[in-house]
Structure formats: C-alpha cells, structure tokens
JSON list of C-alpha atoms in Angstrom, two decimals:
[
{"chain": "A", "resi": 1, "resn": "UNK", "atom": "CA", "xyz": [1.83, 12.90, 1.37]},
{"chain": "A", "resi": 2, "resn": "UNK", "atom": "CA", "xyz": [4.95, 11.14, 0.19]},
{"chain": "A", "resi": 3, "resn": "UNK", "atom": "CA", "xyz": [5.91, 7.50, 0.58]},
{"chain": "A", "resi": 4, "resn": "UNK", "atom": "CA", "xyz": [9.64, 6.95, 0.13]},
{"chain": "A", "resi": 5, "resn": "UNK", "atom": "CA", "xyz": [10.48, 3.59, -1.41]},
{"chain": "A", "resi": 6, "resn": "UNK", "atom": "CA", "xyz": [14.03, 2.32, -0.98]},
{"chain": "A", "resi": 7, "resn": "UNK", "atom": "CA", "xyz": [15.94, 1.14, -4.06]},
{"chain": "A", "resi": 8, "resn": "UNK", "atom": "CA", "xyz": [15.81, -2.47, -2.85]},
{"chain": "A", "resi": 9, "resn": "UNK", "atom": "CA", "xyz": [12.04, -2.34, -2.39]},
{"chain": "A", "resi": 10, "resn": "UNK", "atom": "CA", "xyz": [11.57, -0.66, -5.79]},
{"chain": "A", "resi": 11, "resn": "UNK", "atom": "CA", "xyz": [13.58, -3.40, -7.46]},
{"chain": "A", "resi": 12, "resn": "UNK", "atom": "CA", "xyz": [11.49, -6.16, -5.89]},
{"chain": "A", "resi": 13, "resn": "UNK", "atom": "CA", "xyz": [8.19, -4.43, -6.70]},
{"chain": "A", "resi": 14, "resn": "UNK", "atom": "CA", "xyz": [9.19, -3.69, -10.31]},
{"chain": "A", "resi": 15, "resn": "UNK", "atom": "CA", "xyz": [9.91, -7.41, -10.87]},
{"chain": "A", "resi": 16, "resn": "UNK", "atom": "CA", "xyz": [6.26, -8.13, -9.99]},
{"chain": "A", "resi": 17, "resn": "UNK", "atom": "CA", "xyz": [4.51, -5.24, -11.78]},
{"chain": "A", "resi": 18, "resn": "UNK", "atom": "CA", "xyz": [3.43, -4.56, -15.32]},
{"chain": "A", "resi": 19, "resn": "UNK", "atom": "CA", "xyz": [2.50, -1.18, -16.81]},
{"chain": "A", "resi": 20, "resn": "UNK", "atom": "CA", "xyz": [-1.23, -1.93, -16.53]},
{"chain": "A", "resi": 21, "resn": "UNK", "atom": "CA", "xyz": [-1.16, -2.24, -12.74]},
{"chain": "A", "resi": 22, "resn": "UNK", "atom": "CA", "xyz": [-1.45, 0.09, -9.74]},
{"chain": "A", "resi": 23, "resn": "UNK", "atom": "CA", "xyz": [-0.14, 0.02, -6.17]},
{"chain": "A", "resi": 24, "resn": "UNK", "atom": "CA", "xyz": [-2.28, 0.12, -3.02]},
{"chain": "A", "resi": 25, "resn": "UNK", "atom": "CA", "xyz": [-1.21, 0.43, 0.59]},
{"chain": "A", "resi": 26, "resn": "UNK", "atom": "CA", "xyz": [-4.12, -1.46, 2.09]},
{"chain": "A", "resi": 27, "resn": "UNK", "atom": "CA", "xyz": [-5.09, -1.59, 5.75]},
{"chain": "A", "resi": 28, "resn": "UNK", "atom": "CA", "xyz": [-6.37, -5.14, 6.08]},
{"chain": "A", "resi": 29, "resn": "UNK", "atom": "CA", "xyz": [-9.56, -4.17, 7.91]},
{"chain": "A", "resi": 30, "resn": "UNK", "atom": "CA", "xyz": [-12.31, -5.81, 5.86]},
{"chain": "A", "resi": 31, "resn": "UNK", "atom": "CA", "xyz": [-13.12, -2.63, 3.88]},
{"chain": "A", "resi": 32, "resn": "UNK", "atom": "CA", "xyz": [-12.73, -2.67, 0.11]},
{"chain": "A", "resi": 33, "resn": "UNK", "atom": "CA", "xyz": [-12.57, -5.42, -2.49]},
{"chain": "A", "resi": 34, "resn": "UNK", "atom": "CA", "xyz": [-9.07, -6.62, -1.50]},
{"chain": "A", "resi": 35, "resn": "UNK", "atom": "CA", "xyz": [-9.52, -6.94, 2.26]},
{"chain": "A", "resi": 36, "resn": "UNK", "atom": "CA", "xyz": [-11.25, -10.12, 3.40]},
{"chain": "A", "resi": 37, "resn": "UNK", "atom": "CA", "xyz": [-10.62, -10.09, 7.16]},
{"chain": "A", "resi": 38, "resn": "UNK", "atom": "CA", "xyz": [-12.17, -8.10, 9.96]},
{"chain": "A", "resi": 39, "resn": "UNK", "atom": "CA", "xyz": [-10.29, -5.46, 11.90]},
{"chain": "A", "resi": 40, "resn": "UNK", "atom": "CA", "xyz": [-8.89, -5.95, 15.38]},
{"chain": "A", "resi": 41, "resn": "UNK", "atom": "CA", "xyz": [-7.03, -2.99, 16.86]},
{"chain": "A", "resi": 42, "resn": "UNK", "atom": "CA", "xyz": [-4.46, -5.36, 18.34]},
{"chain": "A", "resi": 43, "resn": "UNK", "atom": "CA", "xyz": [-3.60, -6.85, 14.94]},
{"chain": "A", "resi": 44, "resn": "UNK", "atom": "CA", "xyz": [-3.25, -3.90, 12.55]},
{"chain": "A", "resi": 45, "resn": "UNK", "atom": "CA", "xyz": [-1.37, -4.55, 9.35]},
{"chain": "A", "resi": 46, "resn": "UNK", "atom": "CA", "xyz": [-0.88, -2.88, 6.02]},
{"chain": "A", "resi": 47, "resn": "UNK", "atom": "CA", "xyz": [-0.23, -4.75, 2.79]},
{"chain": "A", "resi": 48, "resn": "UNK", "atom": "CA", "xyz": [1.27, -3.44, -0.41]},
{"chain": "A", "resi": 49, "resn": "UNK", "atom": "CA", "xyz": [-0.92, -4.76, -3.21]},
{"chain": "A", "resi": 50, "resn": "UNK", "atom": "CA", "xyz": [-0.41, -4.76, -6.96]},
{"chain": "A", "resi": 51, "resn": "UNK", "atom": "CA", "xyz": [-3.80, -4.56, -8.67]},
{"chain": "A", "resi": 52, "resn": "UNK", "atom": "CA", "xyz": [-5.04, -4.00, -12.23]},
{"chain": "A", "resi": 53, "resn": "UNK", "atom": "CA", "xyz": [-5.37, -0.33, -13.24]},
{"chain": "A", "resi": 54, "resn": "UNK", "atom": "CA", "xyz": [-9.08, -0.90, -13.86]},
{"chain": "A", "resi": 55, "resn": "UNK", "atom": "CA", "xyz": [-9.71, -2.37, -10.37]},
{"chain": "A", "resi": 56, "resn": "UNK", "atom": "CA", "xyz": [-12.43, -0.87, -8.18]},
{"chain": "A", "resi": 57, "resn": "UNK", "atom": "CA", "xyz": [-10.51, 1.71, -6.14]},
{"chain": "A", "resi": 58, "resn": "UNK", "atom": "CA", "xyz": [-13.48, 3.66, -4.73]},
{"chain": "A", "resi": 59, "resn": "UNK", "atom": "CA", "xyz": [-12.42, 2.76, -1.16]},
{"chain": "A", "resi": 60, "resn": "UNK", "atom": "CA", "xyz": [-8.91, 4.09, -1.87]},
{"chain": "A", "resi": 61, "resn": "UNK", "atom": "CA", "xyz": [-9.57, 7.80, -2.29]},
{"chain": "A", "resi": 62, "resn": "UNK", "atom": "CA", "xyz": [-6.17, 9.17, -1.26]},
{"chain": "A", "resi": 63, "resn": "UNK", "atom": "CA", "xyz": [-2.73, 8.73, -2.77]},
{"chain": "A", "resi": 64, "resn": "UNK", "atom": "CA", "xyz": [0.87, 8.94, -1.70]},
{"chain": "A", "resi": 65, "resn": "UNK", "atom": "CA", "xyz": [3.36, 10.39, -4.15]},
{"chain": "A", "resi": 66, "resn": "UNK", "atom": "CA", "xyz": [6.26, 7.99, -4.59]},
{"chain": "A", "resi": 67, "resn": "UNK", "atom": "CA", "xyz": [9.24, 7.16, -6.76]},
{"chain": "A", "resi": 68, "resn": "UNK", "atom": "CA", "xyz": [7.00, 4.58, -8.44]},
{"chain": "A", "resi": 69, "resn": "UNK", "atom": "CA", "xyz": [4.01, 6.84, -9.04]},
{"chain": "A", "resi": 70, "resn": "UNK", "atom": "CA", "xyz": [0.84, 7.18, -6.99]},
{"chain": "A", "resi": 71, "resn": "UNK", "atom": "CA", "xyz": [0.11, 4.65, -4.25]},
{"chain": "A", "resi": 72, "resn": "UNK", "atom": "CA", "xyz": [-3.55, 4.56, -3.25]},
{"chain": "A", "resi": 73, "resn": "UNK", "atom": "CA", "xyz": [-4.81, 4.21, 0.32]},
{"chain": "A", "resi": 74, "resn": "UNK", "atom": "CA", "xyz": [-8.04, 4.57, 2.31]},
{"chain": "A", "resi": 75, "resn": "UNK", "atom": "CA", "xyz": [-8.46, 8.16, 3.55]},
{"chain": "A", "resi": 76, "resn": "UNK", "atom": "CA", "xyz": [-9.37, 7.19, 7.11]},
{"chain": "A", "resi": 77, "resn": "UNK", "atom": "CA", "xyz": [-6.08, 5.29, 7.52]},
{"chain": "A", "resi": 78, "resn": "UNK", "atom": "CA", "xyz": [-4.09, 8.55, 7.37]},
{"chain": "A", "resi": 79, "resn": "UNK", "atom": "CA", "xyz": [-4.14, 8.60, 11.18]},
{"chain": "A", "resi": 80, "resn": "UNK", "atom": "CA", "xyz": [-1.58, 5.77, 11.08]},
{"chain": "A", "resi": 81, "resn": "UNK", "atom": "CA", "xyz": [0.93, 7.87, 9.12]},
{"chain": "A", "resi": 82, "resn": "UNK", "atom": "CA", "xyz": [3.32, 10.48, 10.52]},
{"chain": "A", "resi": 83, "resn": "UNK", "atom": "CA", "xyz": [4.53, 12.11, 7.29]},
{"chain": "A", "resi": 84, "resn": "UNK", "atom": "CA", "xyz": [7.81, 10.19, 7.20]},
{"chain": "A", "resi": 85, "resn": "UNK", "atom": "CA", "xyz": [6.70, 6.92, 5.62]},
{"chain": "A", "resi": 86, "resn": "UNK", "atom": "CA", "xyz": [9.35, 4.63, 4.14]},
{"chain": "A", "resi": 87, "resn": "UNK", "atom": "CA", "xyz": [8.75, 1.33, 2.37]},
{"chain": "A", "resi": 88, "resn": "UNK", "atom": "CA", "xyz": [11.73, -0.99, 2.71]},
{"chain": "A", "resi": 89, "resn": "UNK", "atom": "CA", "xyz": [12.43, -4.72, 2.55]},
{"chain": "A", "resi": 90, "resn": "UNK", "atom": "CA", "xyz": [12.58, -6.98, 5.55]},
{"chain": "A", "resi": 91, "resn": "UNK", "atom": "CA", "xyz": [15.56, -9.11, 4.55]},
{"chain": "A", "resi": 92, "resn": "UNK", "atom": "CA", "xyz": [14.50, -11.80, 7.05]},
{"chain": "A", "resi": 93, "resn": "UNK", "atom": "CA", "xyz": [11.48, -12.73, 4.91]}
]
C-alpha cells in the first residue's frame, strides 16, 4: 500500500526527524509500546509517530510505501484504509 504525503506535511515531518528515526502510523488502541490508551470504537484516531530506528516494532508488521520511506502500521488496522491514503496538514492546528 502507498501513503501519499503532501509537500507541506513532508516539510513539517522532516523538521522533526533525524536519519536514525522511523515513522509509524499508529492506531491509538492500547496495543504496542507507543499506545497507552484503550480502544473505543467511537473514538478512533491514528497518530503519526517518529520513533528511534531501534524501537520495538513487532506490533507494526506492515508498511506503507511513501515519499519519505516506509511507514509502519499494525496489520489489523488495514481495514481502516481504502487504498487512497493521503497525509496532509490541518492548517487550523
């Protein structure tokens, strides 16, 4: 699968990243070392996380191809994707 990242989003992410880090698209459902809250189907959210390359990624077995390299995600979250994923900035935040 491919995750398109807009130029504006790439610029913002690149300002935060170093070469020894990886990107995760994390469903915040309490599974994995980066998710601390429980899951409620009425409050589903994904977070883009920048983590060290040597972080424990065993929960993140799948990857998107992207302009910024692989972006890891949990395999079971693929049901939320439709094959036309785009990561963009919300200029209101």
